[in-house]
Amino acid sequence: MGRTFVGRIVFASMCDKLVDITPELEIVPQLATEWNWSADGKYLAFAAKRGPRDVIVIVDVKRNHEVKQIDVKLNGITTPSWSPDGEQLVFTGYDGGITDLFIVNRDGSGLKRLTEDKYADLHPVWSPDGKTIAFATDRGPKTDFRT
């Protein structure tokens, strides 16, 4: 095997893993969570462990090429979801043991926290018109989400 095999290969398999291949041709599995297609079908976004941090990885599927790695200063990231226009991602971020929702631009700029409370905020998804984000939470039945 030559060094031409060095790089990252994305597998959409039952295990949903991102596999790194080191310059020494060692396979290093990395867990990836919740693949999410962009509305135009050109890109996949997912959270993956890169070293000590979680990052959002954006892959150009046709070219089989990682086009962006978004590193935010949080303890963990899960379930990124594309906005309908493909310009932003919403995701669950872990900060100090608490889960909150965040939005970031596809280029990694403009990180914005949407929730900041003691409740679990998980699995966010955009509405088709991009005006609403739905998510799972443990807030209770009297919560008013119209903000």
Coordinates of N, CA, C and O in Angstrom, one line a residue:
M1 N 0.8 -1.2 0.0 CA 0.0 0.0 0.0 C 0.9 1.2 0.0 O 1.8 1.4 0.8
G2 N 0.6 2.1 -0.9 CA 1.3 3.4 -0.9 C 0.7 4.5 -0.1 O -0.4 4.4 0.4
R3 N 1.3 5.6 -0.1 CA 0.8 6.7 0.7 C -0.4 7.4 0.0 O -1.0 8.3 0.6
T4 N -0.8 7.0 -1.2 CA -1.9 7.5 -1.8 C -3.2 7.2 -1.1 O -4.2 7.8 -1.3
F5 N -3.2 6.3 -0.2 CA -4.3 5.9 0.6 C -4.5 6.7 1.9 O -5.4 6.5 2.7
V6 N -3.5 7.6 2.1 CA -3.5 8.4 3.3 C -4.7 9.5 3.2 O -4.8 10.1 2.1
G7 N -5.5 9.6 4.2 CA -6.5 10.6 4.1 C -7.7 10.1 4.9 O -7.7 9.2 5.7
R8 N -8.9 10.8 4.6 CA -10.1 10.4 5.3 C -11.0 9.7 4.3 O -11.2 10.2 3.2
I9 N -11.7 8.7 4.8 CA -12.7 8.0 3.9 C -14.0 8.0 4.7 O -14.0 7.6 5.9
V10 N -15.0 8.4 4.1 CA -16.3 8.4 4.8 C -17.1 7.2 4.4 O -17.3 6.9 3.2
F11 N -17.5 6.4 5.4 CA -18.4 5.2 5.2 C -19.7 5.5 5.7 O -19.9 5.9 6.9
A12 N -20.7 5.3 4.9 CA -22.1 5.3 5.4 C -22.5 3.8 5.6 O -23.1 3.2 4.8
S13 N -22.2 3.3 6.7 CA -22.4 1.9 7.0 C -23.3 1.8 8.2 O -23.8 2.8 8.8
M14 N -23.6 0.6 8.7 CA -24.4 0.4 9.8 C -23.9 1.1 11.1 O -24.6 1.5 12.0
C15 N -22.6 1.2 11.1 CA -22.0 1.8 12.3 C -21.8 3.3 12.2 O -21.5 4.0 13.2
D16 N -22.1 3.9 11.1 CA -21.9 5.4 10.9 C -20.6 5.9 11.5 O -20.6 6.6 12.4
K17 N -19.5 5.4 10.9 CA -18.2 5.8 11.5 C -17.4 6.7 10.5 O -17.5 6.4 9.3
L18 N -16.7 7.6 11.0 CA -15.7 8.3 10.2 C -14.4 7.6 10.5 O -14.0 7.4 11.7
V19 N -13.7 7.2 9.5 CA -12.4 6.4 9.7 C -11.3 7.3 9.2 O -11.2 7.7 8.0
D20 N -10.3 7.5 10.0 CA -9.1 8.2 9.7 C -8.0 7.2 9.3 O -8.0 6.1 10.0
I21 N -7.2 7.5 8.3 CA -6.1 6.6 8.0 C -4.8 7.5 8.2 O -4.7 8.5 7.5
T22 N -4.0 7.1 9.1 CA -2.8 7.9 9.4 C -1.7 7.7 8.3 O -1.8 6.8 7.4
P23 N -0.7 8.6 8.3 CA 0.4 8.4 7.3 C 1.1 7.0 7.4 O 1.6 6.5 6.4
E24 N 0.9 6.3 8.5 CA 1.5 5.0 8.7 C 0.5 3.9 8.3 O 0.7 2.7 8.5
L25 N -0.6 4.4 7.6 CA -1.7 3.5 7.2 C -2.4 2.8 8.3 O -2.9 1.7 8.1
E26 N -2.5 3.3 9.4 CA -3.2 2.8 10.5 C -4.7 3.3 10.5 O -4.9 4.5 10.3
I27 N -5.6 2.5 10.6 CA -7.0 2.9 10.6 C -7.4 3.3 12.0 O -7.2 2.6 13.0
V28 N -7.9 4.5 12.2 CA -8.4 5.1 13.4 C -9.8 5.4 13.4 O -10.2 6.4 12.8
P29 N -10.7 4.5 13.9 CA -12.2 4.8 13.8 C -12.6 6.0 14.7 O -12.0 6.2 15.8
Q30 N -13.4 6.8 14.2 CA -14.0 7.9 14.9 C -15.5 7.9 14.8 O -16.0 7.8 13.7
L31 N -16.2 8.0 15.9 CA -17.6 7.9 15.9 C -18.2 9.2 15.3 O -17.8 10.3 15.6
A32 N -19.1 9.0 14.4 CA -19.9 10.1 13.8 C -21.3 10.0 14.1 O -21.9 8.9 14.2
T33 N -22.0 11.1 14.4 CA -23.4 11.0 14.8 C -24.3 11.7 13.9 O -24.0 12.8 13.4
E34 N -25.5 11.2 13.6 CA -26.6 11.9 12.9 C -26.2 12.5 11.6 O -26.1 13.7 11.5
W35 N -25.9 11.8 10.6 CA -25.7 12.3 9.3 C -26.9 13.2 8.9 O -28.0 12.8 9.1
N36 N -26.6 14.3 8.2 CA -27.7 15.2 7.8 C -27.4 15.7 6.4 O -26.3 16.4 6.2
W37 N -28.3 15.5 5.4 CA -28.1 16.0 4.1 C -28.4 17.5 4.0 O -29.5 17.9 4.5
S38 N -27.7 18.2 3.2 CA -28.1 19.6 2.8 C -29.3 19.5 1.9 O -29.5 18.4 1.2
A39 N -30.1 20.5 1.8 CA -31.4 20.5 1.0 C -31.1 20.2 -0.4 O -31.9 19.6 -1.1
D40 N -29.9 20.7 -0.9 CA -29.6 20.5 -2.4 C -29.0 19.1 -2.6 O -28.7 18.7 -3.8
G41 N -28.8 18.3 -1.5 CA -28.3 17.0 -1.7 C -26.8 16.9 -2.0 O -26.2 15.8 -2.2
K42 N -26.1 18.0 -1.9 CA -24.6 18.0 -2.3 C -23.7 17.7 -1.1 O -22.6 17.2 -1.3
Y43 N -24.2 18.0 0.1 CA -23.3 17.9 1.3 C -23.9 17.1 2.4 O -25.1 17.1 2.6
L44 N -23.1 16.4 3.2 CA -23.4 15.8 4.4 C -22.7 16.5 5.5 O -21.6 16.9 5.4
A45 N -23.5 16.7 6.6 CA -22.9 17.3 7.8 C -23.1 16.3 8.9 O -24.1 15.6 9.0
F46 N -22.1 16.1 9.8 CA -22.1 15.2 10.9 C -21.2 15.7 12.0 O -20.2 16.4 11.7
A47 N -21.4 15.3 13.2 CA -20.5 15.5 14.3 C -19.5 14.4 14.4 O -19.9 13.2 14.3
A48 N -18.3 14.7 14.7 CA -17.3 13.6 14.8 C -16.2 14.1 15.9 O -16.0 15.2 16.1
K49 N -15.6 13.1 16.5 CA -14.5 13.4 17.4 C -13.2 13.6 16.6 O -12.9 12.7 15.8
R50 N -12.6 14.7 16.9 CA -11.3 15.0 16.3 C -10.3 15.3 17.4 O -10.4 16.4 17.9
G51 N -9.5 14.4 17.8 CA -8.6 14.6 18.9 C -9.5 14.7 20.2 O -10.4 13.9 20.4
P52 N -9.2 15.7 21.0 CA -10.0 15.8 22.3 C -11.4 16.5 22.1 O -12.1 16.5 23.0
R53 N -11.7 17.0 20.9 CA -12.9 17.8 20.7 C -13.8 17.2 19.7 O -13.4 16.4 18.8
D54 N -15.1 17.5 19.8 CA -16.1 17.2 18.7 C -16.1 18.4 17.7 O -15.9 19.5 18.1
V55 N -16.3 18.1 16.5 CA -16.4 19.1 15.4 C -17.5 18.7 14.5 O -18.0 17.6 14.5
I56 N -18.0 19.7 13.8 CA -19.0 19.4 12.7 C -18.2 19.3 11.4 O -17.4 20.2 11.1
V57 N -18.3 18.2 10.7 CA -17.6 17.9 9.5 C -18.6 18.1 8.3 O -19.8 17.5 8.4
I58 N -18.3 18.8 7.3 CA -19.1 18.9 6.1 C -18.3 18.3 4.9 O -17.2 18.6 4.7
V59 N -19.0 17.3 4.3 CA -18.4 16.5 3.2 C -19.2 16.8 1.9 O -20.4 16.8 1.9
D60 N -18.4 17.1 0.8 CA -19.0 17.2 -0.5 C -19.0 15.7 -1.0 O -18.0 15.1 -1.2
V61 N -20.3 15.2 -1.1 CA -20.5 13.8 -1.3 C -20.0 13.4 -2.7 O -19.3 12.4 -2.9
K62 N -20.3 14.2 -3.7 CA -19.9 13.9 -5.1 C -18.4 13.8 -5.3 O -17.9 12.9 -6.0
R63 N -17.7 14.7 -4.7 CA -16.2 14.7 -4.8 C -15.6 13.8 -3.7 O -14.4 13.7 -3.7
N64 N -16.4 13.3 -2.7 CA -15.8 12.5 -1.6 C -14.7 13.2 -0.9 O -13.6 12.7 -0.8
H65 N -15.0 14.5 -0.6 CA -14.0 15.4 0.0 C -14.6 16.2 1.1 O -15.7 16.7 1.1
E66 N -13.8 16.2 2.2 CA -14.2 17.1 3.4 C -13.9 18.5 3.0 O -12.8 18.9 2.7
V67 N -15.0 19.3 3.0 CA -14.8 20.7 2.6 C -14.7 21.7 3.8 O -14.2 22.8 3.7
K68 N -15.2 21.3 5.0 CA -15.1 22.1 6.1 C -15.1 21.3 7.4 O -15.8 20.3 7.5
Q69 N -14.4 21.8 8.4 CA -14.4 21.2 9.7 C -14.7 22.4 10.7 O -13.9 23.4 10.7
I70 N -15.9 22.4 11.3 CA -16.3 23.5 12.2 C -16.0 23.1 13.6 O -16.5 22.2 14.2
D71 N -15.0 23.8 14.2 CA -14.6 23.6 15.6 C -15.2 24.7 16.5 O -14.8 25.9 16.3
V72 N -16.1 24.3 17.4 CA -16.6 25.3 18.3 C -16.1 25.0 19.7 O -15.8 23.8 20.0
K73 N -16.0 26.0 20.5 CA -15.4 25.8 21.9 C -16.5 25.3 22.9 O -16.9 26.0 23.8
L74 N -16.9 24.0 22.6 CA -17.9 23.4 23.5 C -17.3 22.0 23.9 O -16.4 21.5 23.3
N75 N -17.9 21.4 24.9 CA -17.5 20.1 25.4 C -17.9 19.0 24.5 O -17.3 17.9 24.5
G76 N -18.9 19.2 23.7 CA -19.4 18.2 22.8 C -20.4 18.7 21.8 O -21.0 19.8 22.0
I77 N -20.6 18.0 20.7 CA -21.6 18.4 19.7 C -22.3 17.1 19.2 O -21.7 16.1 19.0
T78 N -23.6 17.2 19.0 CA -24.4 16.1 18.4 C -25.4 16.7 17.4 O -25.8 17.9 17.5
T79 N -25.9 15.9 16.6 CA -27.1 16.1 15.7 C -27.1 17.4 14.9 O -28.1 18.2 15.0
P80 N -26.1 17.7 14.1 CA -26.2 18.9 13.3 C -27.3 18.8 12.3 O -27.5 17.7 11.7
S81 N -28.0 19.8 11.9 CA -29.1 19.8 11.0 C -29.0 21.1 10.1 O -28.9 22.2 10.6
W82 N -29.1 20.9 8.8 CA -29.0 22.0 7.8 C -30.2 22.9 7.8 O -31.3 22.4 7.9
S83 N -30.0 24.2 7.7 CA -31.1 25.1 7.4 C -31.6 24.8 6.0 O -30.8 24.3 5.2
P84 N -32.8 25.1 5.7 CA -33.3 24.8 4.3 C -32.5 25.5 3.2 O -32.4 25.0 2.1
D85 N -32.0 26.7 3.5 CA -31.2 27.4 2.5 C -29.7 27.0 2.4 O -28.9 27.5 1.6
G86 N -29.3 26.1 3.3 CA -28.0 25.6 3.3 C -26.9 26.5 3.9 O -25.7 26.2 3.8
E87 N -27.3 27.6 4.5 CA -26.4 28.6 5.0 C -26.0 28.4 6.5 O -25.0 28.9 6.9
Q88 N -26.8 27.7 7.3 CA -26.5 27.5 8.7 C -26.8 26.0 9.1 O -27.5 25.3 8.4
L89 N -26.2 25.7 10.3 CA -26.5 24.4 10.9 C -27.0 24.7 12.3 O -26.4 25.6 13.0
V90 N -28.0 23.9 12.8 CA -28.4 24.0 14.1 C -27.9 22.6 14.7 O -27.9 21.6 14.1
F91 N -27.5 22.6 16.0 CA -27.0 21.4 16.6 C -27.2 21.5 18.2 O -27.4 22.6 18.7
T92 N -27.1 20.4 18.8 CA -27.0 20.3 20.2 C -25.6 20.4 20.7 O -24.7 19.7 20.2
G93 N -25.3 21.3 21.6 CA -24.0 21.5 22.1 C -24.0 21.2 23.6 O -24.9 21.5 24.3
Y94 N -22.9 20.6 24.1 CA -22.7 20.3 25.5 C -21.7 21.2 26.1 O -20.6 21.4 25.6
D95 N -22.1 21.9 27.1 CA -21.3 22.9 27.7 C -21.4 22.8 29.3 O -22.5 23.1 29.8
G96 N -20.4 22.3 29.9 CA -20.5 22.1 31.4 C -21.5 21.1 31.9 O -22.1 21.3 32.9
G97 N -21.7 20.1 31.0 CA -22.7 19.1 31.4 C -24.1 19.4 31.0 O -25.0 18.6 31.3
I98 N -24.4 20.5 30.4 CA -25.7 21.0 30.1 C -25.8 20.9 28.5 O -24.9 21.3 27.8
T99 N -27.0 20.5 28.0 CA -27.2 20.6 26.6 C -28.1 21.8 26.2 O -29.1 22.1 26.8
D100 N -27.6 22.5 25.2 CA -28.4 23.6 24.7 C -28.3 23.6 23.1 O -27.5 22.8 22.6
L101 N -29.1 24.4 22.5 CA -29.1 24.5 21.0 C -28.3 25.6 20.6 O -28.3 26.7 21.2
F102 N -27.6 25.4 19.5 CA -26.7 26.4 18.9 C -26.9 26.5 17.4 O -27.3 25.5 16.8
I103 N -26.7 27.6 16.8 CA -26.6 27.8 15.3 C -25.2 28.3 15.0 O -24.6 29.1 15.7
V104 N -24.7 27.8 13.8 CA -23.5 28.3 13.3 C -23.6 28.4 11.8 O -24.3 27.6 11.1
N105 N -22.9 29.4 11.2 CA -22.9 29.5 9.7 C -22.1 28.4 9.1 O -21.2 27.8 9.8
R106 N -22.4 28.0 7.9 CA -21.7 26.9 7.3 C -20.2 27.1 7.1 O -19.5 26.1 7.0
D107 N -19.7 28.4 7.2 CA -18.3 28.6 7.1 C -17.7 28.6 8.5 O -16.5 28.8 8.7
G108 N -18.4 28.3 9.6 CA -17.9 28.2 10.9 C -18.0 29.5 11.7 O -17.8 29.6 12.9
S109 N -18.5 30.6 11.1 CA -18.6 31.9 11.8 C -20.0 32.0 12.4 O -20.9 31.2 12.2
G110 N -20.2 33.0 13.3 CA -21.5 33.4 13.8 C -22.1 32.4 14.8 O -23.3 32.3 14.8
L111 N -21.3 31.8 15.6 CA -21.9 30.8 16.6 C -22.9 31.6 17.5 O -22.5 32.6 18.0
K112 N -24.1 31.1 17.6 CA -25.1 31.7 18.5 C -25.8 30.6 19.3 O -26.3 29.6 18.8
R113 N -25.9 30.9 20.6 CA -26.6 30.0 21.5 C -28.1 30.3 21.5 O -28.4 31.5 21.6
L114 N -28.9 29.3 21.2 CA -30.4 29.6 21.2 C -31.1 29.3 22.5 O -32.1 30.0 22.8
T115 N -30.6 28.4 23.3 CA -31.2 28.1 24.6 C -30.1 28.1 25.6 O -28.9 27.9 25.3
E116 N -30.4 28.5 26.8 CA -29.4 28.5 27.9 C -30.2 28.3 29.2 O -30.7 29.2 29.9
D117 N -30.4 27.0 29.6 CA -31.1 26.6 30.8 C -30.8 25.2 31.2 O -29.9 24.6 30.7
K118 N -31.4 24.8 32.2 CA -31.1 23.5 32.8 C -31.7 22.3 32.1 O -31.4 21.1 32.4
Y119 N -32.6 22.6 31.1 CA -33.3 21.5 30.4 C -32.5 20.9 29.3 O -31.6 21.5 28.7
A120 N -32.8 19.6 29.0 CA -32.2 18.9 27.9 C -32.8 19.4 26.6 O -34.0 19.4 26.4
D121 N -32.0 19.8 25.7 CA -32.4 20.3 24.3 C -31.7 19.5 23.3 O -30.5 19.6 23.1
L122 N -32.4 18.6 22.6 CA -31.8 17.6 21.8 C -32.5 17.5 20.4 O -33.6 17.8 20.2
H123 N -31.7 16.9 19.4 CA -32.2 16.6 18.1 C -32.9 17.7 17.4 O -34.1 17.5 16.9
P124 N -32.3 18.9 17.2 CA -33.0 20.0 16.5 C -33.1 19.7 15.0 O -32.2 19.1 14.4
V125 N -34.2 20.2 14.5 CA -34.4 20.1 13.0 C -35.2 21.4 12.6 O -36.0 21.9 13.3
W126 N -34.8 21.9 11.4 CA -35.5 23.1 10.8 C -36.8 22.7 10.2 O -37.0 21.7 9.6
S127 N -37.7 23.7 10.2 CA -39.0 23.5 9.5 C -38.6 23.8 8.0 O -37.6 24.4 7.7
P128 N -39.4 23.3 7.1 CA -39.1 23.5 5.6 C -39.0 25.0 5.2 O -38.2 25.3 4.3
D129 N -39.7 25.9 5.9 CA -39.6 27.3 5.5 C -38.4 28.0 6.3 O -38.1 29.2 6.0
G130 N -37.7 27.3 7.2 CA -36.6 27.9 7.9 C -36.9 28.8 9.0 O -36.0 29.5 9.6
K131 N -38.2 29.0 9.3 CA -38.6 29.9 10.4 C -38.7 29.3 11.8 O -38.7 30.1 12.7
T132 N -38.7 28.0 11.9 CA -38.9 27.3 13.1 C -37.9 26.2 13.3 O -37.5 25.6 12.3
I133 N -37.5 26.0 14.5 CA -36.6 24.8 14.8 C -37.4 24.0 15.9 O -37.8 24.5 16.9
A134 N -37.6 22.7 15.6 CA -38.2 21.8 16.5 C -37.1 21.0 17.2 O -36.1 20.7 16.6
F135 N -37.4 20.6 18.4 CA -36.4 19.8 19.1 C -37.0 19.1 20.3 O -38.1 19.4 20.7
A136 N -36.3 18.0 20.8 CA -36.8 17.2 21.9 C -36.3 17.9 23.2 O -35.2 18.4 23.2
T137 N -37.2 17.9 24.2 CA -36.8 18.6 25.5 C -37.5 17.9 26.6 O -38.5 17.2 26.4
D138 N -37.1 18.1 27.8 CA -37.7 17.6 29.0 C -38.3 18.8 29.8 O -38.5 18.7 31.0
R139 N -38.7 19.8 29.2 CA -39.3 21.0 29.9 C -40.6 20.8 30.5 O -40.9 21.4 31.5
G140 N -41.5 20.0 29.9 CA -42.8 19.8 30.5 C -43.9 20.4 29.6 O -43.6 21.2 28.7
P141 N -45.2 20.1 29.9 CA -46.3 20.4 29.1 C -46.7 21.9 29.1 O -47.4 22.4 28.2
K142 N -46.3 22.7 30.1 CA -46.7 24.1 30.1 C -45.7 25.1 29.5 O -45.8 26.3 29.6
T143 N -44.7 24.5 28.8 CA -43.7 25.4 28.2 C -44.3 26.1 27.0 O -45.0 25.5 26.1
D144 N -44.0 27.4 26.9 CA -44.4 28.2 25.7 C -43.2 28.4 24.8 O -42.2 29.0 25.1
F145 N -43.3 27.8 23.6 CA -42.1 27.8 22.7 C -42.3 28.9 21.7 O -41.4 29.1 20.8
R146 N -43.2 29.8 21.8 CA -43.4 30.9 20.8 C -42.6 32.1 21.1 O -43.0 33.0 21.7
T147 N -41.3 32.0 20.8 CA -40.4 33.1 21.1 C -39.7 33.6 19.8 O -39.7 32.9 18.8

